[in-house]
Amino acid sequence: MFTISTIIFFTILYNIYWYFLRKEKSLKGKNVLITGGSRGIGRLVAEILLSKEQVNCIVIWDVDQNSLQECQSTFSKQYGQDRIITCQVDISDHEKVYRERDNLYELFKNRKLQNPNSECSGSIDILINNAGIVNGKPLLQTSDDRINMVLNVNTISHCYTVKAFLPEMIKNQNTSPHIVTIASAAALCGTSSLCDYSASKFGAFGFNEALRLEMKHLKYNIDTTCVCPFYIRTDLFAGIKDVIPYLFPVLDPNYVANRIVQGIKKREEVVVIPEMLRITYLLRFLLPVSVFDRLVSWMGISSSMDHFIGRKSSDDTTSVQSDSNKKNL
C-alpha cells in the first residue's frame, strides 16, 4: 500500500510540474510535417498550428488525393499559399518517403534562395507521425493483407519517416526539433477486435520510447512526445460508444488536437488522454492477469468495438493508395 500511495503522490507532483511550472517552447516559425493530416485529428492539429502558433509552414502527407486538394485549397485561402504544402505519399513505401523528403528539401532550398533573410530552417522542425488505419474486426475475420497494412502504416512507417528527417534535425538541434508519435490507448491496454491495431500501437509506443532513450543516450537535443488517446469521435472510429461516460468517454477531436499541441509546447514525453488512463500502467502490473482481464471486461472495454462501423468511403484511408508523386504547392 505504501508503494502504491507513493507512486500516486509522485505522479501528482510530476503532473503539476508539467502542466503549471514547465515553460512552454515557442512554435513560431517552425516547419511541421503531419502524416495523415488531410482530415481528422491531423487536420485539426494543422489548423491550430497555423492559426494560433504562427508556424512557418505545414506539410501534409496523405494518400487521399481528394482530401489533400480540399485541404490545400482551404488552408491556402485562410492562411496563405506559402504556408501549406500537401503531397500524396504512401508512407508505407520507404523509397517514396525518401524521394518526397528530397523533393521537399529542394522546395525549401528554392524558397530560401528567394527569401535569403528568412530565419526559418530549410528542413522539418516538427514531425508528427499521425497517419493510422484500423480494421476493427476479430483476428480470424481479418485478411493477412489488411493485417500487414495496419502494421506497415501504424508502426513500420514511423521508422521510415524518422530516418528520413532525423539527420537534418541532428544538424539543426538549435531549432529544438521534435518528433511526435500519435499512438493510442490501445498501446496501453489491448481489446477484442483490435488485435492487429493494438499490436501496431504497442509497437509505435515502444518505438517512441526506444527513440527517446536513444536521443538522450546520444545527447541529441531532440524532443519526443508519444500521445495515447482513448477512442476519438471521428469517422475513423465511427460507431464507437462511450465505455464509462464520466471516466472514459469517446473524446472530442478538438480537445484532443489542442492537447497534442499543448504536449508539444510543454515537451511532454507521454500524453495520455484522458489522464485517468494512466492508472492502466499501475493496474496491469500490480493485478493478477485474470483479475485485470475481468476488470477490463466489467468496464466494457472488451465489448467497446461491438458496434464499430469505421470510415466508409471510396477514398478510405484504411486502404493505402499508390503514390502519384503529385504535389500541391
mmCIF file of C-alpha atoms in Angstrom, residues 50-211:
data_model
loop_
_atom_site.group_PDB
_atom_site.id
_atom_site.type_symbol
_atom_site.label_atom_id
_atom_site.label_comp_id
_atom_site.label_asym_id
_atom_site.label_seq_id
_atom_site.Cartn_x
_atom_site.Cartn_y
_atom_site.Cartn_z
ATOM 1 C CA LEU A 50 -1.382 27.696 -38.429
ATOM 2 C CA SER A 51 -3.951 29.895 -36.689
ATOM 3 C CA LYS A 52 -2.618 30.099 -33.126
ATOM 4 C CA GLU A 53 1.035 29.074 -33.025
ATOM 5 C CA GLN A 54 2.387 31.047 -36.015
ATOM 6 C CA VAL A 55 4.279 28.151 -37.543
ATOM 7 C CA ASN A 56 6.013 28.954 -40.801
ATOM 8 C CA CYS A 57 4.718 26.097 -42.893
ATOM 9 C CA ILE A 58 2.607 22.948 -42.562
ATOM 10 C CA VAL A 59 3.421 19.976 -44.791
ATOM 11 C CA ILE A 60 0.693 17.342 -45.048
ATOM 12 C CA TRP A 61 1.365 13.865 -46.368
ATOM 13 C CA ASP A 62 -1.640 11.639 -47.026
ATOM 14 C CA VAL A 63 -2.948 9.064 -49.502
ATOM 15 C CA ASP A 64 -6.377 10.637 -50.047
ATOM 16 C CA GLN A 65 -5.900 12.955 -53.025
ATOM 17 C CA ASN A 66 -9.397 14.460 -52.810
ATOM 18 C CA SER A 67 -8.945 15.425 -49.152
ATOM 19 C CA LEU A 68 -5.479 16.791 -49.908
ATOM 20 C CA GLN A 69 -6.812 19.028 -52.674
ATOM 21 C CA GLU A 70 -9.620 20.324 -50.474
ATOM 22 C CA CYS A 71 -7.180 20.878 -47.620
ATOM 23 C CA GLN A 72 -4.727 22.716 -49.897
ATOM 24 C CA SER A 73 -7.465 24.982 -51.224
ATOM 25 C CA THR A 74 -8.997 25.800 -47.821
ATOM 26 C CA PHE A 75 -5.747 26.405 -45.958
ATOM 27 C CA SER A 76 -4.279 28.465 -48.817
ATOM 28 C CA LYS A 77 -7.248 30.826 -48.693
ATOM 29 C CA GLN A 78 -7.221 31.086 -44.906
ATOM 30 C CA TYR A 79 -3.509 31.217 -44.130
ATOM 31 C CA GLY A 80 -1.657 31.877 -47.390
ATOM 32 C CA GLN A 81 -0.412 29.594 -50.141
ATOM 33 C CA ASP A 82 3.195 29.614 -48.901
ATOM 34 C CA ARG A 83 2.188 28.189 -45.524
ATOM 35 C CA ILE A 84 0.687 24.918 -46.742
ATOM 36 C CA ILE A 85 2.198 22.104 -48.801
ATOM 37 C CA THR A 86 0.276 18.922 -49.497
ATOM 38 C CA CYS A 87 1.586 15.790 -51.138
ATOM 39 C CA GLN A 88 0.141 12.354 -51.837
ATOM 40 C CA VAL A 89 2.557 9.943 -50.166
ATOM 41 C CA ASP A 90 2.199 6.294 -49.234
ATOM 42 C CA ILE A 91 4.306 6.314 -46.069
ATOM 43 C CA SER A 92 4.436 2.504 -46.006
ATOM 44 C CA ASP A 93 6.772 2.693 -49.030
ATOM 45 C CA HIS A 94 10.215 3.752 -47.783
ATOM 46 C CA GLU A 95 11.506 4.664 -51.243
ATOM 47 C CA LYS A 96 8.646 7.102 -51.782
ATOM 48 C CA VAL A 97 9.137 8.572 -48.317
ATOM 49 C CA TYR A 98 12.801 9.302 -49.014
ATOM 50 C CA ARG A 99 12.080 10.595 -52.515
ATOM 51 C CA GLU A 100 9.417 13.010 -51.309
ATOM 52 C CA ARG A 101 11.742 14.073 -48.483
ATOM 53 C CA ASP A 102 14.316 15.068 -51.103
ATOM 54 C CA ASN A 103 11.686 16.919 -53.137
ATOM 55 C CA LEU A 104 10.587 18.785 -50.014
ATOM 56 C CA TYR A 105 14.142 19.825 -49.144
ATOM 57 C CA GLU A 106 14.609 21.092 -52.689
ATOM 58 C CA LEU A 107 11.451 23.165 -52.358
ATOM 59 C CA PHE A 108 12.656 24.659 -49.061
ATOM 60 C CA LYS A 109 16.040 25.426 -50.655
ATOM 61 C CA ASN A 110 14.393 27.304 -53.512
ATOM 62 C CA ARG A 111 12.239 29.275 -51.088
ATOM 63 C CA LYS A 112 15.340 30.167 -49.078
ATOM 64 C CA LEU A 113 17.031 31.464 -52.223
ATOM 65 C CA GLN A 114 14.004 33.618 -52.968
ATOM 66 C CA ASN A 115 13.977 34.984 -49.415
ATOM 67 C CA PRO A 116 17.562 34.841 -48.044
ATOM 68 C CA ASN A 117 16.629 36.908 -44.967
ATOM 69 C CA SER A 118 14.198 34.287 -43.737
ATOM 70 C CA GLU A 119 15.049 32.846 -40.321
ATOM 71 C CA CYS A 120 13.139 29.625 -40.988
ATOM 72 C CA SER A 121 15.125 26.424 -41.338
ATOM 73 C CA GLY A 122 15.284 24.603 -44.631
ATOM 74 C CA SER A 123 14.142 21.344 -43.076
ATOM 75 C CA ILE A 124 11.380 19.853 -40.946
ATOM 76 C CA ASP A 125 11.482 21.034 -37.320
ATOM 77 C CA ILE A 126 8.497 19.017 -36.049
ATOM 78 C CA LEU A 127 7.486 15.616 -37.399
ATOM 79 C CA ILE A 128 4.056 14.356 -36.351
ATOM 80 C CA ASN A 129 3.516 10.689 -37.187
ATOM 81 C CA ASN A 130 -0.265 10.806 -37.150
ATOM 82 C CA ALA A 131 -1.365 8.521 -40.011
ATOM 83 C CA GLY A 132 -3.230 5.469 -38.820
ATOM 84 C CA ILE A 133 -5.687 2.861 -40.040
ATOM 85 C CA VAL A 134 -7.947 0.389 -38.243
ATOM 86 C CA ASN A 135 -9.709 -2.799 -39.350
ATOM 87 C CA GLY A 136 -11.835 -3.315 -36.231
ATOM 88 C CA LYS A 137 -12.597 -6.989 -36.796
ATOM 89 C CA PRO A 138 -11.816 -10.206 -34.886
ATOM 90 C CA LEU A 139 -8.477 -11.661 -35.941
ATOM 91 C CA LEU A 140 -9.927 -14.603 -37.890
ATOM 92 C CA GLN A 141 -12.098 -12.198 -39.912
ATOM 93 C CA THR A 142 -9.121 -10.034 -40.894
ATOM 94 C CA SER A 143 -7.149 -10.862 -44.028
ATOM 95 C CA ASP A 144 -3.371 -11.117 -43.938
ATOM 96 C CA ASP A 145 -3.100 -8.188 -46.356
ATOM 97 C CA ARG A 146 -5.148 -5.979 -44.026
ATOM 98 C CA ILE A 147 -3.036 -7.007 -41.043
ATOM 99 C CA ASN A 148 0.153 -6.145 -42.922
ATOM 100 C CA MET A 149 -1.344 -2.830 -43.971
ATOM 101 C CA VAL A 150 -2.142 -1.847 -40.383
ATOM 102 C CA LEU A 151 1.325 -2.787 -39.133
ATOM 103 C CA ASN A 152 3.068 -1.048 -42.043
ATOM 104 C CA VAL A 153 1.163 2.227 -41.713
ATOM 105 C CA ASN A 154 0.767 2.416 -37.940
ATOM 106 C CA THR A 155 4.239 1.230 -36.928
ATOM 107 C CA ILE A 156 6.853 0.486 -39.567
ATOM 108 C CA SER A 157 6.286 3.768 -41.428
ATOM 109 C CA HIS A 158 7.473 5.613 -38.308
ATOM 110 C CA CYS A 159 10.915 4.124 -38.848
ATOM 111 C CA TYR A 160 10.920 5.446 -42.423
ATOM 112 C CA THR A 161 9.727 8.977 -41.661
ATOM 113 C CA VAL A 162 12.040 9.399 -38.666
ATOM 114 C CA LYS A 163 15.014 8.082 -40.625
ATOM 115 C CA ALA A 164 14.107 10.490 -43.412
ATOM 116 C CA PHE A 165 14.123 13.653 -41.290
ATOM 117 C CA LEU A 166 16.300 12.832 -38.266
ATOM 118 C CA PRO A 167 19.676 13.618 -39.922
ATOM 119 C CA GLU A 168 18.689 17.240 -40.600
ATOM 120 C CA MET A 169 17.166 17.509 -37.120
ATOM 121 C CA ILE A 170 20.523 16.484 -35.667
ATOM 122 C CA LYS A 171 22.242 19.176 -37.742
ATOM 123 C CA ASN A 172 19.717 21.794 -36.585
ATOM 124 C CA GLN A 173 19.383 20.967 -32.891
ATOM 125 C CA ASN A 174 19.320 24.686 -32.093
ATOM 126 C CA THR A 175 15.793 24.825 -33.596
ATOM 127 C CA SER A 176 14.525 22.454 -30.861
ATOM 128 C CA PRO A 177 13.341 19.706 -33.247
ATOM 129 C CA HIS A 178 10.528 17.454 -32.120
ATOM 130 C CA ILE A 179 9.233 14.011 -33.119
ATOM 131 C CA VAL A 180 5.620 13.252 -32.184
ATOM 132 C CA THR A 181 4.101 9.767 -32.216
ATOM 133 C CA ILE A 182 0.314 9.535 -32.230
ATOM 134 C CA ALA A 183 -0.223 6.136 -30.620
ATOM 135 C CA SER A 184 -3.405 5.136 -28.781
ATOM 136 C CA ALA A 185 -4.848 3.896 -25.525
ATOM 137 C CA ALA A 186 -4.700 0.578 -27.383
ATOM 138 C CA ALA A 187 -0.939 0.801 -26.777
ATOM 139 C CA LEU A 188 -1.643 0.559 -23.036
ATOM 140 C CA CYS A 189 -4.429 -1.996 -22.996
ATOM 141 C CA GLY A 190 -5.438 -4.411 -25.726
ATOM 142 C CA THR A 191 -9.048 -5.199 -26.523
ATOM 143 C CA SER A 192 -11.203 -7.511 -28.598
ATOM 144 C CA SER A 193 -11.399 -6.860 -32.373
ATOM 145 C CA LEU A 194 -8.237 -4.769 -32.227
ATOM 146 C CA CYS A 195 -5.530 -7.450 -32.240
ATOM 147 C CA ASP A 196 -3.679 -6.019 -35.243
ATOM 148 C CA TYR A 197 -4.365 -2.404 -34.257
ATOM 149 C CA SER A 198 -3.223 -2.909 -30.648
ATOM 150 C CA ALA A 199 -0.100 -4.697 -31.861
ATOM 151 C CA SER A 200 0.702 -1.775 -34.154
ATOM 152 C CA LYS A 201 0.127 0.820 -31.423
ATOM 153 C CA PHE A 202 2.124 -1.118 -28.842
ATOM 154 C CA GLY A 203 4.839 -1.098 -31.497
ATOM 155 C CA ALA A 204 4.529 2.651 -32.064
ATOM 156 C CA PHE A 205 4.685 3.267 -28.316
ATOM 157 C CA GLY A 206 7.760 1.052 -27.990
ATOM 158 C CA PHE A 207 9.414 2.715 -30.986
ATOM 159 C CA ASN A 208 8.893 6.148 -29.443
ATOM 160 C CA GLU A 209 10.237 5.010 -26.072
ATOM 161 C CA ALA A 210 13.370 3.473 -27.580
ATOM 162 C CA LEU A 211 13.868 6.555 -29.780
#
